[in-house]
PDB file of C-alpha atoms in Angstrom:
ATOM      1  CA  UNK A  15     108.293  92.843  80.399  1.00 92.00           C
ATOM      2  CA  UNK A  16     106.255  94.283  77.221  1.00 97.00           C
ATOM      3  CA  UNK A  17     105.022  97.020  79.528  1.00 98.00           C
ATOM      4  CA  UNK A  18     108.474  98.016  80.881  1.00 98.00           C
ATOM      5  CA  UNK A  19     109.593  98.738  77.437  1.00 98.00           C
ATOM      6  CA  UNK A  20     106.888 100.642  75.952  1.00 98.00           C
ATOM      7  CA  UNK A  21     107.138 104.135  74.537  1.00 98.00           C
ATOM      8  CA  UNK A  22     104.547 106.852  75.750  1.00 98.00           C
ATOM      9  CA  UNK A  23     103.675 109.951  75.031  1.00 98.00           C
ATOM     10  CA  UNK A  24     105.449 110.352  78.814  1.00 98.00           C
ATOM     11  CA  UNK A  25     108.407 108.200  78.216  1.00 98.00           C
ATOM     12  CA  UNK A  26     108.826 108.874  74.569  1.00 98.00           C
ATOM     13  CA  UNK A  27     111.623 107.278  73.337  1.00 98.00           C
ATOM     14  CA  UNK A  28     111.087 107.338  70.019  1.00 98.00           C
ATOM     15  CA  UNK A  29     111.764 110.829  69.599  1.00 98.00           C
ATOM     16  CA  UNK A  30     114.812 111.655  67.096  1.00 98.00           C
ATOM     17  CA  UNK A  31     117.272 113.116  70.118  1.00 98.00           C
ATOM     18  CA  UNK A  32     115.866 110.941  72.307  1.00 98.00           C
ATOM     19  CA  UNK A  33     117.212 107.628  70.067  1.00 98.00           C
ATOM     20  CA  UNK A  34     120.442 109.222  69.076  1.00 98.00           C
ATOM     21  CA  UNK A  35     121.449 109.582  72.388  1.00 98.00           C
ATOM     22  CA  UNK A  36     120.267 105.752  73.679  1.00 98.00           C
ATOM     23  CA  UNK A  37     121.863 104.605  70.628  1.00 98.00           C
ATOM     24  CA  UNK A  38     125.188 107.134  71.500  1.00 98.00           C
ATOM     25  CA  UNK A  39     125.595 106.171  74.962  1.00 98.00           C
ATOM     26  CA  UNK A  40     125.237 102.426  74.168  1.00 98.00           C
ATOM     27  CA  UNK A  41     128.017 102.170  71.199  1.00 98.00           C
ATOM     28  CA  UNK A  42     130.739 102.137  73.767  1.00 94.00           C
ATOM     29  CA  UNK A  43     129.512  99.214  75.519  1.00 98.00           C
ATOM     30  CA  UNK A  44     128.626  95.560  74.709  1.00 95.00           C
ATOM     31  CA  UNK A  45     126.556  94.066  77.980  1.00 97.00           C
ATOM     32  CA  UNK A  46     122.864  95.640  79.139  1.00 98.00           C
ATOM     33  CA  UNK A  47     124.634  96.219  82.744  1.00 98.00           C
ATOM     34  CA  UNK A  48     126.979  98.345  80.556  1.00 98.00           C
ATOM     35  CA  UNK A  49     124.884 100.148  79.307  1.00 98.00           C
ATOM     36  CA  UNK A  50     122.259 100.859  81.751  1.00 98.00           C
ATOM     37  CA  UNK A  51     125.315 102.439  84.140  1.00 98.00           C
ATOM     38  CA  UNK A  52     126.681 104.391  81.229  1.00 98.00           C
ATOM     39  CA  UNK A  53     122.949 105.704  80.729  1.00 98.00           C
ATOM     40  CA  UNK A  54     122.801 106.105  84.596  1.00 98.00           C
ATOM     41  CA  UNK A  55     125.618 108.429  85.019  1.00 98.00           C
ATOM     42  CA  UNK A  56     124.650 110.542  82.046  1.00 98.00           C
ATOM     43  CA  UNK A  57     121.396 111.317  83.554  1.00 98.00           C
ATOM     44  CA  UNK A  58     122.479 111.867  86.943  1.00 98.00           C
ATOM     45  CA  UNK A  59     125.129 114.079  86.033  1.00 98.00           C
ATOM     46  CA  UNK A  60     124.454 115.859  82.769  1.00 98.00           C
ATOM     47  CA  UNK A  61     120.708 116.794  83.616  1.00 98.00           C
ATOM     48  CA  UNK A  62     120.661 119.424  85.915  1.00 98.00           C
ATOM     49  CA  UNK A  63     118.374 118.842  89.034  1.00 98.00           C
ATOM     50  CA  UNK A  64     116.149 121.732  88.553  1.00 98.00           C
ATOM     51  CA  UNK A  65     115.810 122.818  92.611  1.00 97.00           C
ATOM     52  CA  UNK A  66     119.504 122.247  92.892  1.00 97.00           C
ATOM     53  CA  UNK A  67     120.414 124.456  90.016  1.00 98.00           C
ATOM     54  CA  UNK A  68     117.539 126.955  90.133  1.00 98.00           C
ATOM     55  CA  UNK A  69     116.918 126.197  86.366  1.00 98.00           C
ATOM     56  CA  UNK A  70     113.469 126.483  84.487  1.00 98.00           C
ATOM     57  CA  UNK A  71     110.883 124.919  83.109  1.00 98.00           C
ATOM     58  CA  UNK A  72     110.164 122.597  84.971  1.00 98.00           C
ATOM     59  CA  UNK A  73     109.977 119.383  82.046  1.00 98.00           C
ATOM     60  CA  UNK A  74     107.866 116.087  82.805  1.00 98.00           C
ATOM     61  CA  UNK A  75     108.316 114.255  78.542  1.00 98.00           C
ATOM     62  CA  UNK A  76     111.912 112.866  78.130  1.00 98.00           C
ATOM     63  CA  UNK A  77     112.434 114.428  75.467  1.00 98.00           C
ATOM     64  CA  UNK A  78     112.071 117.892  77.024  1.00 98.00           C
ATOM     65  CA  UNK A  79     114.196 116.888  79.697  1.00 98.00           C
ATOM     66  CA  UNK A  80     116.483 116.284  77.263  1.00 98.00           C
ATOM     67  CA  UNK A  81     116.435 119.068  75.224  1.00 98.00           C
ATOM     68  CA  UNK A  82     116.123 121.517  78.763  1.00 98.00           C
ATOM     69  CA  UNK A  83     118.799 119.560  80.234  1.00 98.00           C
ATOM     70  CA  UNK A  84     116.927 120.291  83.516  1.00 98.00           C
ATOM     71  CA  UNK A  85     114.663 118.424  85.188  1.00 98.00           C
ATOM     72  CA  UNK A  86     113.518 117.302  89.287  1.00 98.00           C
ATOM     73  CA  UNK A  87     114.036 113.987  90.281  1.00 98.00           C
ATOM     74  CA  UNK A  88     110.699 112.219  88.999  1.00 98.00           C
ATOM     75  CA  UNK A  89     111.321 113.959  84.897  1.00 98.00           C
ATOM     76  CA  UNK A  90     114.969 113.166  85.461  1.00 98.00           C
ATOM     77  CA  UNK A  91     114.028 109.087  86.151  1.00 98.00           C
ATOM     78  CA  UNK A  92     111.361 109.699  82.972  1.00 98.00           C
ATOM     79  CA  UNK A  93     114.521 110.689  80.319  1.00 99.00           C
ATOM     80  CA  UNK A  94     116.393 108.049  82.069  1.00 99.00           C
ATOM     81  CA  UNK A  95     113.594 105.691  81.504  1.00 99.00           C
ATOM     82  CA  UNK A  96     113.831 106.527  77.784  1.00 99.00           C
ATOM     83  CA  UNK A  97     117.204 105.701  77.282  1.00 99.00           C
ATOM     84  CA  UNK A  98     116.967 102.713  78.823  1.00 99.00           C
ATOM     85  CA  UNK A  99     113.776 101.020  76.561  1.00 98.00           C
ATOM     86  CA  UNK A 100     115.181 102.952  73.478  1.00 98.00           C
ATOM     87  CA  UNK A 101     118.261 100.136  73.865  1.00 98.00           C
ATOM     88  CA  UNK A 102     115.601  97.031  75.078  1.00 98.00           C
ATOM     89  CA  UNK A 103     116.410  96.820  78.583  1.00 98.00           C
ATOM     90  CA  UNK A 104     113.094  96.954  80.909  1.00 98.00           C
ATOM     91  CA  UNK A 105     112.853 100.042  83.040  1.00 98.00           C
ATOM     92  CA  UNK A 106     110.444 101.246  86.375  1.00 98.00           C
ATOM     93  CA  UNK A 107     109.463 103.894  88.169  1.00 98.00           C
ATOM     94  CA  UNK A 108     109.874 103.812  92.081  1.00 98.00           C
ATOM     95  CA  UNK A 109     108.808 106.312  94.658  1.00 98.00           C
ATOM     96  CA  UNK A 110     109.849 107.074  98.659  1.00 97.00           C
ATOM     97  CA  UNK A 111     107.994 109.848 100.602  1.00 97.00           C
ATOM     98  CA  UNK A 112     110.273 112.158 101.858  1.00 97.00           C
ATOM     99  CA  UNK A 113     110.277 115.026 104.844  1.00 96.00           C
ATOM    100  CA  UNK A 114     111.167 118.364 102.099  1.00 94.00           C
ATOM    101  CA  UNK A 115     113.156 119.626 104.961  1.00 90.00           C
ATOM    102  CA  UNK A 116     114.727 116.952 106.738  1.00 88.00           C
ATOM    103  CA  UNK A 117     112.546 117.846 110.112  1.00 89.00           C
ATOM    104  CA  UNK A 118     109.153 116.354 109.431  1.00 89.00           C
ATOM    105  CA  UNK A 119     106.420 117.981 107.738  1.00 92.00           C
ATOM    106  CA  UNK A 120     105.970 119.089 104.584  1.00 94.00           C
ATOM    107  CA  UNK A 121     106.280 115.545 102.838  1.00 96.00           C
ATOM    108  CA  UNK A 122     106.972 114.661  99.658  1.00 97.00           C
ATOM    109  CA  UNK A 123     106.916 111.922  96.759  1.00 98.00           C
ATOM    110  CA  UNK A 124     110.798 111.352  95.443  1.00 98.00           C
ATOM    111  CA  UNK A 125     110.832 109.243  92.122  1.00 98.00           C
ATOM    112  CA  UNK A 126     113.587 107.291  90.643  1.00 98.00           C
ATOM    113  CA  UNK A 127     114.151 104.087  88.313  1.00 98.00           C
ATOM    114  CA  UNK A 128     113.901 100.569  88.785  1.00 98.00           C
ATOM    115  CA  UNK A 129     116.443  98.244  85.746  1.00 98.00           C
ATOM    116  CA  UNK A 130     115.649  94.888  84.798  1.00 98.00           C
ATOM    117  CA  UNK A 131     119.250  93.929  84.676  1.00 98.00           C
ATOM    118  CA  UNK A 132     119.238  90.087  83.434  1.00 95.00           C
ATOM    119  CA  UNK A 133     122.349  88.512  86.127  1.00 94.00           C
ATOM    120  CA  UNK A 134     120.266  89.887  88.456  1.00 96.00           C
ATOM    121  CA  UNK A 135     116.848  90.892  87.865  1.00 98.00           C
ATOM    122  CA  UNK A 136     114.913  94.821  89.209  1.00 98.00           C
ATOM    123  CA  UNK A 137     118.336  97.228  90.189  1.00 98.00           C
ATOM    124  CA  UNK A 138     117.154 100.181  91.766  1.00 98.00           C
ATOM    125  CA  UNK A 139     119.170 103.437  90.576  1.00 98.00           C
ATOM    126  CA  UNK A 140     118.605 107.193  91.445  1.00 98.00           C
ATOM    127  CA  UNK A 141     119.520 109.605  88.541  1.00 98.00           C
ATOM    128  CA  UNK A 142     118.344 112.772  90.420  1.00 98.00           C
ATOM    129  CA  UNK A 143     121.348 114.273  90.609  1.00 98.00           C
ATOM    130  CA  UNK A 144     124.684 113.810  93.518  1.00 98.00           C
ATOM    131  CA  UNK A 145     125.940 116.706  95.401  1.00 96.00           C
ATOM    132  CA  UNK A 146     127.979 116.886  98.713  1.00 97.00           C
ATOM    133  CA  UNK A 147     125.253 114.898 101.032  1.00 95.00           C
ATOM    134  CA  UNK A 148     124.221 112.588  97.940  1.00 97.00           C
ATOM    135  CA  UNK A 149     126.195 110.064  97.039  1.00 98.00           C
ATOM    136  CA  UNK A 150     123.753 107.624  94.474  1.00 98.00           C
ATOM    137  CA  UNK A 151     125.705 104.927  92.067  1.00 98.00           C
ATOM    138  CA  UNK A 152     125.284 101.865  90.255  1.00 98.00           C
ATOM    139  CA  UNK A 153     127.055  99.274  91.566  1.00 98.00           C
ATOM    140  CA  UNK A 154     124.704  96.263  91.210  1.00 98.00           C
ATOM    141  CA  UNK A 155     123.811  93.949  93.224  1.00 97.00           C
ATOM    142  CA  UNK A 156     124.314  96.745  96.002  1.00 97.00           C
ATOM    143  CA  UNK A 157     122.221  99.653  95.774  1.00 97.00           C
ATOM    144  CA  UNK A 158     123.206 102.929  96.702  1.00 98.00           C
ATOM    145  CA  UNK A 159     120.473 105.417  96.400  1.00 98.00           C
ATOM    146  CA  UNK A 160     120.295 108.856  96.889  1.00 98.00           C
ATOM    147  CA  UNK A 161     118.418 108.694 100.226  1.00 96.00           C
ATOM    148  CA  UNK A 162     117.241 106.537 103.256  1.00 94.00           C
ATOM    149  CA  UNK A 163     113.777 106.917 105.663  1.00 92.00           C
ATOM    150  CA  UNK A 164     114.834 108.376 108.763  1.00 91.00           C
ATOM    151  CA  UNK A 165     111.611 109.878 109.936  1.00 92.00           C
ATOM    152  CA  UNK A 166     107.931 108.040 111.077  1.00 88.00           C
ATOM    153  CA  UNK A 167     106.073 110.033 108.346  1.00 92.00           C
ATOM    154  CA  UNK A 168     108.569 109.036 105.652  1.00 95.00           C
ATOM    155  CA  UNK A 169     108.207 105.781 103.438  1.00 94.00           C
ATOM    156  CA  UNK A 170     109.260 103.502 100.968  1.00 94.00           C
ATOM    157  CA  UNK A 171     107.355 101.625  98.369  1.00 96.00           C
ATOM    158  CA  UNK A 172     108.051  98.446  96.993  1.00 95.00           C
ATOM    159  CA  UNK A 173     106.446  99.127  93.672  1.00 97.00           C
ATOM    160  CA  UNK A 174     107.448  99.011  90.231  1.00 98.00           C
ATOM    161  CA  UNK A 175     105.349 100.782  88.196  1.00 98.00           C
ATOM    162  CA  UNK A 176     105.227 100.876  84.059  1.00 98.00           C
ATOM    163  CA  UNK A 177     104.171 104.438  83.464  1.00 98.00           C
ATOM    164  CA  UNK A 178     104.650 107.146  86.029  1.00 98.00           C
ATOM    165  CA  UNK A 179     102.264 107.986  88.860  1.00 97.00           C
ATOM    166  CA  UNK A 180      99.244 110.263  87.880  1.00 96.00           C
ATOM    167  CA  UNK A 181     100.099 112.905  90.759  1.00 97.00           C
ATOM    168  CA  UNK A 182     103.644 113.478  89.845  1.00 98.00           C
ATOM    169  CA  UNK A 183     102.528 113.909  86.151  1.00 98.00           C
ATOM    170  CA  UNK A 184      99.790 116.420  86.432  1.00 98.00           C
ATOM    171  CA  UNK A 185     102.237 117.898  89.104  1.00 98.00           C
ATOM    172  CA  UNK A 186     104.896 118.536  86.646  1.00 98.00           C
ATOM    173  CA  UNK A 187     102.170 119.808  83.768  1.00 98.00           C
ATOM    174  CA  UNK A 188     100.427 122.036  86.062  1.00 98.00           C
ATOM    175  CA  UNK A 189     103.890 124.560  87.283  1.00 97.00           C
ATOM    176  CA  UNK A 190     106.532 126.276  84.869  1.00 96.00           C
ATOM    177  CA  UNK A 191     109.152 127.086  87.068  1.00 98.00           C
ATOM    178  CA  UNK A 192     111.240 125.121  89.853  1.00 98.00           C
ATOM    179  CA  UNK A 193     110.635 127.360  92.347  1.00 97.00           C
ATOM    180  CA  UNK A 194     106.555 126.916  92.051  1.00 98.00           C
ATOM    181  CA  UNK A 195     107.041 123.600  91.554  1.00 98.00           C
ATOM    182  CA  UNK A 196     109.055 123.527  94.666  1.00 97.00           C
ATOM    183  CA  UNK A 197     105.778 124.888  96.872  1.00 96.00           C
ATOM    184  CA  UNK A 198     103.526 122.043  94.847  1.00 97.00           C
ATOM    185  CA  UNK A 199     105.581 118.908  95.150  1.00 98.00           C
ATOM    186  CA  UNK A 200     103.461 115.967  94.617  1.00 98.00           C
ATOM    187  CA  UNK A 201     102.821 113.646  98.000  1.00 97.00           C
ATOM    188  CA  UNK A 202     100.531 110.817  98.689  1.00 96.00           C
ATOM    189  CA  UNK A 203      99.476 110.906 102.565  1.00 92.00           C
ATOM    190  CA  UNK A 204     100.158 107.282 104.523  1.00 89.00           C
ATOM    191  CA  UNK A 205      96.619 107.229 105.165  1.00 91.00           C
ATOM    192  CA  UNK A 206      95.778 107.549 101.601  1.00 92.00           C
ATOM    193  CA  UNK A 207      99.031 105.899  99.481  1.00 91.00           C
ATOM    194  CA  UNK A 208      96.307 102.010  98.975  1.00 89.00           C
ATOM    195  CA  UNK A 209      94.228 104.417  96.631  1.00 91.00           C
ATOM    196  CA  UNK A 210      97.388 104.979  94.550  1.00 92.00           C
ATOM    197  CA  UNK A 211      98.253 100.837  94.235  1.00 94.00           C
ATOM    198  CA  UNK A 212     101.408 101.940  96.208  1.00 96.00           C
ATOM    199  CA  UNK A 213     102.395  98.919  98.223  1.00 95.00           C
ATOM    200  CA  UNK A 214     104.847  99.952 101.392  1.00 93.00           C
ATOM    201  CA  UNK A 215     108.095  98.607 101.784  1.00 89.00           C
ATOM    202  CA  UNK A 216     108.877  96.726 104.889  1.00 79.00           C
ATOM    203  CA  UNK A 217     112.474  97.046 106.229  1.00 70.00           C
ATOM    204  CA  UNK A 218     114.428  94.459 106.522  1.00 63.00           C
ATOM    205  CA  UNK A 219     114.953  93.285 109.763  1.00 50.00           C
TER     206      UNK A 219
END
């Protein structure tokens, strides 16, 4: 689990504001399920999704997701990633490719967090933000993300990875606001996602 609980220059959780807010959010509670809800809901609803609320910059390092309070989904799952190994409980980084529109083409990565949650091992949460059609909570051992694959081109990987991908990273570095961030969305192709390590997700039948 070393790997899962690592600070980075990414997921820095070291970072003064960083810390006093793990360390904040987790005085109120006593159990890691506890506390990895409490520093769930803070992300999901006190970080603004930057598309949803039209905010800039666009942040990729936890701690300038915290100190922006904005963030898209994938820097939104990095802060929450922070919070989570700044109190010792193991955190992941998950991915589903997603139609942008809802119709098909253009595709595109959507990241959120996988807990190691010790009554019942990985918990898959999405922080990115709820709104009318979005409805994503922690109620382990259900999960109840913020979306489902409805369409042939869309997936879902069964990965858990320590660090974030390398696309969404240098896609987050390389824009400054949400809006040209928005035309630039990172995606992995199906026909390319092996050269990634990305492993897809079979449904369950």
């Amino acid at each position: 689990m070393k790997e899962y609980l690592e600070a980075t220059e990414i997921i820095d959780w070291k970072h003064p504001t960083v810390l006093e807010l793990a360390k904040n959010l987790a005085s109120k509670h006593q159990t890691p399920e506890a506390i990895a809800k409490a520093c769930f809901e803070w992300v999901r609803d006190e970080i603004y999704h930057s598309c949803d609320y039209q905010m800039n910059p666009v942040t990729c390092k936890a701690s300038d997701v915290l100190k922006y309070k904005t963030g898209y989904c994938y820097a939104k799952s990095h802060l929450l990633a922070a919070l989570l190994r700044a109190n010792g409980i193991p955190a992941g980084f998950c991915y589903q490719r997603l139609s942008i529109d809802d119709h098909g083409e253009p595709y595109s990565l959507h990241g959120f967090n996988a807990i190691y949650l010790p009554k019942i091992g990985w918990y898959r949460v999405d922080a990115r933000g709820n709104r009318p059609d979005i409805n994503a909570q922690f109620i382990p051992p259900q999960e109840q993300l913020a979306y489902k694959n409805q369409l042939s081109g869309e997936a879902e990987f069964e990965n858990i990875f320590s660090e974030p991908l390398s696309v969404v990273v240098e896609a987050l570095m390389a824009y400054s606001t949400w809006n040209e961030m928005l035309n630039h969305l990172p995606d992995v192709s199906l026909a390319t996602f092996d050269k990634y390590g990305l492993i897809l997700k079979v449904p369950a039948s």
